[in-house]
PDB file of C-alpha atoms in Angstrom:
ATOM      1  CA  UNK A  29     -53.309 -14.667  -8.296  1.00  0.00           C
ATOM      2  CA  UNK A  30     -55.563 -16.321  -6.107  1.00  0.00           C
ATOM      3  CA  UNK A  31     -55.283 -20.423  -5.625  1.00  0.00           C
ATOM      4  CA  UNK A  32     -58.350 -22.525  -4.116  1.00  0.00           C
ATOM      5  CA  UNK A  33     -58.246 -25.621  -2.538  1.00  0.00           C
ATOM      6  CA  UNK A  34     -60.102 -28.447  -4.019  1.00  0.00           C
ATOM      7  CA  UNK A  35     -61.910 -30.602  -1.250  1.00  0.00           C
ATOM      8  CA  UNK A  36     -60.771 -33.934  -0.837  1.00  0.00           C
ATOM      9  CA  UNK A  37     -63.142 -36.383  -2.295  1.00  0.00           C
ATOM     10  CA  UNK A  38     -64.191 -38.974   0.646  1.00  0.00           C
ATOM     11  CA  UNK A  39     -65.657 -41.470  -1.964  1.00  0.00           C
ATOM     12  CA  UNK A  40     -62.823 -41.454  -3.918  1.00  0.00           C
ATOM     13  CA  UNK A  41     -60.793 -42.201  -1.003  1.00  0.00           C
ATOM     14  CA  UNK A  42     -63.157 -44.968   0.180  1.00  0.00           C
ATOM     15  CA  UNK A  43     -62.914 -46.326  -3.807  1.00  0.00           C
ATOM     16  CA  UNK A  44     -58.860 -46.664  -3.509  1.00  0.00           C
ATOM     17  CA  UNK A  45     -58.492 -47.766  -0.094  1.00  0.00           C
ATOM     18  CA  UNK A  46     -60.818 -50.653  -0.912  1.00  0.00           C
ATOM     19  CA  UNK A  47     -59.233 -51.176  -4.113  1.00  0.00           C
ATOM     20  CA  UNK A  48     -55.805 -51.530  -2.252  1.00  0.00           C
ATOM     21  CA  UNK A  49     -57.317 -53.735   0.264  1.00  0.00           C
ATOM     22  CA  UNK A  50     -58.346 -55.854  -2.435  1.00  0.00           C
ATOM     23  CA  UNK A  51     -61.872 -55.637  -1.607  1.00  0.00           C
ATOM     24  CA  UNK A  52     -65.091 -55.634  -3.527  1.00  0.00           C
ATOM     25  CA  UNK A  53     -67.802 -53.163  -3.790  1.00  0.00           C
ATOM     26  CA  UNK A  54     -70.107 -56.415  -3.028  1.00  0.00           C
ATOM     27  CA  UNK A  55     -67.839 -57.673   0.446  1.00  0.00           C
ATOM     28  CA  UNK A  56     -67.375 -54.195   1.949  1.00  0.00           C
ATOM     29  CA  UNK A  57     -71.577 -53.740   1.014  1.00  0.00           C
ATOM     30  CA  UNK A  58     -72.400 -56.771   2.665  1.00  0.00           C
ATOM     31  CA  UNK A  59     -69.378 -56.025   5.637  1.00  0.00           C
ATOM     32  CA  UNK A  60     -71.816 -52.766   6.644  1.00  0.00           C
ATOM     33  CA  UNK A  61     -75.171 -53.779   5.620  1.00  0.00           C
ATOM     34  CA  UNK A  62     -76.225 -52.206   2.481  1.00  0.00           C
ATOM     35  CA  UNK A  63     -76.342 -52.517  -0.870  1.00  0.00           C
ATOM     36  CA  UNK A  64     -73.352 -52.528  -3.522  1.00  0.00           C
ATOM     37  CA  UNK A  65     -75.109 -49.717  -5.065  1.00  0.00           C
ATOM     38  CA  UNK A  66     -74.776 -47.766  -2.026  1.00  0.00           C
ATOM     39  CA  UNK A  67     -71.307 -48.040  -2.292  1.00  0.00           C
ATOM     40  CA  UNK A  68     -71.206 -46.814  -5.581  1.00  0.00           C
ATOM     41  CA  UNK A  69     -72.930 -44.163  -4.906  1.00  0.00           C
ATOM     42  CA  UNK A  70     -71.358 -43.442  -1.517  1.00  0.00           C
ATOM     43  CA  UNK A  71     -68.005 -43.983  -3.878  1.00  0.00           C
ATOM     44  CA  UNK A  72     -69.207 -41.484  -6.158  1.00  0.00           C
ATOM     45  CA  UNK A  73     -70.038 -38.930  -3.826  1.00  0.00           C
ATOM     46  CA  UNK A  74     -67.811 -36.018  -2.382  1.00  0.00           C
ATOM     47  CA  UNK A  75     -68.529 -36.385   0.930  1.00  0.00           C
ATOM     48  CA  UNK A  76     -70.083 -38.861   3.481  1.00  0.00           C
ATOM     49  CA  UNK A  77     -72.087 -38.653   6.716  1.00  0.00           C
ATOM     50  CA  UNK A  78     -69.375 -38.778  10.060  1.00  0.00           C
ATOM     51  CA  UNK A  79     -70.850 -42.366  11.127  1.00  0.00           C
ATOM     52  CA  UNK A  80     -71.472 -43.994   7.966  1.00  0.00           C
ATOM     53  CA  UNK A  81     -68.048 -43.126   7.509  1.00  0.00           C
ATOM     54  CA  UNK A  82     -67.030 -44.864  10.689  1.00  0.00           C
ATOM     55  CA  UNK A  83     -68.847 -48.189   9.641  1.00  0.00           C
ATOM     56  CA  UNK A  84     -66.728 -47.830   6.410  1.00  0.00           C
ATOM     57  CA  UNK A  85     -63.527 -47.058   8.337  1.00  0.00           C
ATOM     58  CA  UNK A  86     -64.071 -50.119  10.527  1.00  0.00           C
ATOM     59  CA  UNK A  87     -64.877 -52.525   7.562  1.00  0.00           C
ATOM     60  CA  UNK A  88     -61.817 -51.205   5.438  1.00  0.00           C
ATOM     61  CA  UNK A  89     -59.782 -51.546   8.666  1.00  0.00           C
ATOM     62  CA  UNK A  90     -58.245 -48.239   8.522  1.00  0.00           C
ATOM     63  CA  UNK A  91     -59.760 -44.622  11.092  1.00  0.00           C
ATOM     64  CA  UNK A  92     -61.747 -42.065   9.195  1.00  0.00           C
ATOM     65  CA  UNK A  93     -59.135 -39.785   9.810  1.00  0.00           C
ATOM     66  CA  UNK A  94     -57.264 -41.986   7.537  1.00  0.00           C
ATOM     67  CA  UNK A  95     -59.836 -41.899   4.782  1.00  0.00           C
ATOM     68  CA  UNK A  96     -60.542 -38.235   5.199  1.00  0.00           C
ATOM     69  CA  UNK A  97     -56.321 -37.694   4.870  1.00  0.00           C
ATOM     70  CA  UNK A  98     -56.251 -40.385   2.036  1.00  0.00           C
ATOM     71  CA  UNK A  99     -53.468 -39.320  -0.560  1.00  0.00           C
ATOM     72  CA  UNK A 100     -51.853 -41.544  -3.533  1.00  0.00           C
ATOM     73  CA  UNK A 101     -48.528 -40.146  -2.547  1.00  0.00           C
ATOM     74  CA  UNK A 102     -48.357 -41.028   0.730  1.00  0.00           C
ATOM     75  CA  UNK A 103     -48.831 -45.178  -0.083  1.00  0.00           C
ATOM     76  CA  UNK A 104     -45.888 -44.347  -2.296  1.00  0.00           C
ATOM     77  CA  UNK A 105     -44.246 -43.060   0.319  1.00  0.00           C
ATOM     78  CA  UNK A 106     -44.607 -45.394   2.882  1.00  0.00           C
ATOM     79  CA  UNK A 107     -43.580 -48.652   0.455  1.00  0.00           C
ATOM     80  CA  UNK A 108     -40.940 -46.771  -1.032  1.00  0.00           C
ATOM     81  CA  UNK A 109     -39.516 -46.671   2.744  1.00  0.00           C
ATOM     82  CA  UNK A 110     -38.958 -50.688   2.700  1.00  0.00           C
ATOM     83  CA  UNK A 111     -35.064 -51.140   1.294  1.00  0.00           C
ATOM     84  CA  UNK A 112     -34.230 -53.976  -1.204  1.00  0.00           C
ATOM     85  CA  UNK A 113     -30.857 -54.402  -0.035  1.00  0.00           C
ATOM     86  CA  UNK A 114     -30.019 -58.103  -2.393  1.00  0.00           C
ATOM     87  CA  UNK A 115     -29.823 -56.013  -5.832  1.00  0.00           C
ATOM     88  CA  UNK A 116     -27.742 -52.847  -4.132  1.00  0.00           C
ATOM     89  CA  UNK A 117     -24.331 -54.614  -3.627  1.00  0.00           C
ATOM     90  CA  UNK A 118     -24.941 -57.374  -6.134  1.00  0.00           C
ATOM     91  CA  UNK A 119     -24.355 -60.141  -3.393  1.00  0.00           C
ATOM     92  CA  UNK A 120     -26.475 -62.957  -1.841  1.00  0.00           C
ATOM     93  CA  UNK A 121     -24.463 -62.237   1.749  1.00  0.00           C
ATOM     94  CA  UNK A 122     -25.676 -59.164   2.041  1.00  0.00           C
ATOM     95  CA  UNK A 123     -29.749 -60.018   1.051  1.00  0.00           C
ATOM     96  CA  UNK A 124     -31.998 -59.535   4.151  1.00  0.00           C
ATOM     97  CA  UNK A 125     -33.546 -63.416   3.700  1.00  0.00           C
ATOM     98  CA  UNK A 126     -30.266 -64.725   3.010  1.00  0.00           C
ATOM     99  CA  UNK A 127     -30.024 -68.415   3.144  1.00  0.00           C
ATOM    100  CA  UNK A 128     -28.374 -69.669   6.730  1.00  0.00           C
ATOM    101  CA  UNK A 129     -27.246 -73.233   5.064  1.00  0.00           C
ATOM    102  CA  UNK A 130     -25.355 -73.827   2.461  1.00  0.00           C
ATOM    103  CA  UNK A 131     -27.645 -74.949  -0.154  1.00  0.00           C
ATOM    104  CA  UNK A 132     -24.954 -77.947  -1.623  1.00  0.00           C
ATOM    105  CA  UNK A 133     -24.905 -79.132   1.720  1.00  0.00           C
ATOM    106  CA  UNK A 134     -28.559 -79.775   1.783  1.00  0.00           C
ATOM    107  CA  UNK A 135     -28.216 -81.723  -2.090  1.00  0.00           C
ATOM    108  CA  UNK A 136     -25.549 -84.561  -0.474  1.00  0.00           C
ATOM    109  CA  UNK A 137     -27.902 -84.964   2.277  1.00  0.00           C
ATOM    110  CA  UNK A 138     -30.478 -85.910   0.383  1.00  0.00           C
ATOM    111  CA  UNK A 139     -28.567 -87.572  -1.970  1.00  0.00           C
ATOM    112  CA  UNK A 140     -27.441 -89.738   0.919  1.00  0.00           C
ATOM    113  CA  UNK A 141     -30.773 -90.803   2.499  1.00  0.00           C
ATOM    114  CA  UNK A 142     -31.822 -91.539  -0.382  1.00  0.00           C
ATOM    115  CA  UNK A 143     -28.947 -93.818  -1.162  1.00  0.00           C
ATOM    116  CA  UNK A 144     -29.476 -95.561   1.954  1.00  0.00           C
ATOM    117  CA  UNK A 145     -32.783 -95.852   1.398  1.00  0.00           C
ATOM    118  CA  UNK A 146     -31.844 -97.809  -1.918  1.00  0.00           C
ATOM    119  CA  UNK A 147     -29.537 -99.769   0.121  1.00  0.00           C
ATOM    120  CA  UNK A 148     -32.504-100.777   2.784  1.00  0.00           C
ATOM    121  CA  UNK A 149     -34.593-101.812  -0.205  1.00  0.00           C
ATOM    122  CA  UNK A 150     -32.351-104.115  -1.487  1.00  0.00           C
ATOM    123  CA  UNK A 151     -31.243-105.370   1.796  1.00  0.00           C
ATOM    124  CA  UNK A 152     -34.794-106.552   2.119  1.00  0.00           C
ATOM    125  CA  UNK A 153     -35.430-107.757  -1.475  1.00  0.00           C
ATOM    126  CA  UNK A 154     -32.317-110.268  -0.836  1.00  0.00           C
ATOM    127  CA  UNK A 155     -33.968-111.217   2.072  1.00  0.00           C
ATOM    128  CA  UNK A 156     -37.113-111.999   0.679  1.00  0.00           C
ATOM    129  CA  UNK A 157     -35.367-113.821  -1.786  1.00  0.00           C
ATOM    130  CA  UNK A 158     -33.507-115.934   0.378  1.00  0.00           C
ATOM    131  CA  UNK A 159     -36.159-117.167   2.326  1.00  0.00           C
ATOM    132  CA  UNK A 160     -38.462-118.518  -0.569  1.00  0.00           C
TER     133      UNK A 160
END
């Protein structure tokens, strides 16, 4: 049994890299000076021309080798590499942003400027009071 290759789809590739990029058809159009229904159609098509694919490539701020060797599985790959440590052990101590102050600390030290701030504000209302 014989098994053929399917040729990877450059449009396609150029669709979900923008689409990841959070781009629109419109900005990456106007980013290499066409229209958005060249995209489309340049989206829709199998493959593109070596240096419109570079102008596409430079606006989608990627190579054309990484369009051309576009796959879904390897953005899966690549963000399932980042760890999530802060649900593993259950703890906040062992969280990669873990908080360097203790967070209490921060509520009675605001809690006292503000008390002294009271304390200023009625120091100067008895004054003002005083002198009339």
């Amino acid at each position: 049994m014989e098994t053929t290759t399917k040729p990877k789809h450059i449009g396609r590739n150029i669709s979900r890299i923008r689409e990841l990029r959070e781009m629109k058809q419109e900005a990456l159009a106007q980013a290499i000076g066409v229209s958005q229904q060249t995209i489309s159609t340049i989206e829709n098509s199998e493959s593109v021309d070596e240096e419109r694919l570079q102008e596409i490539a430079k606006a989608l701020g990627v190579s054309a080798e990484g369009i051309k060797s576009f796959t879904e599985e390897a953005v899966f790959n690549y963000f399932n590499t980042f760890n999530d440590n802060s649900t593993n052990s259950g703890t906040i101590a062992n969280a990669p942003n873990n908080c360097t102050f203790n967070p209490l600390d921060k509520v009675v030290e605001l809690y006292e400027r503000l008390l002294q701030a009271e304390k200023d504000r009625n120091e100067y209302l008895e004054k003002q009071l005083n002198n009339k």
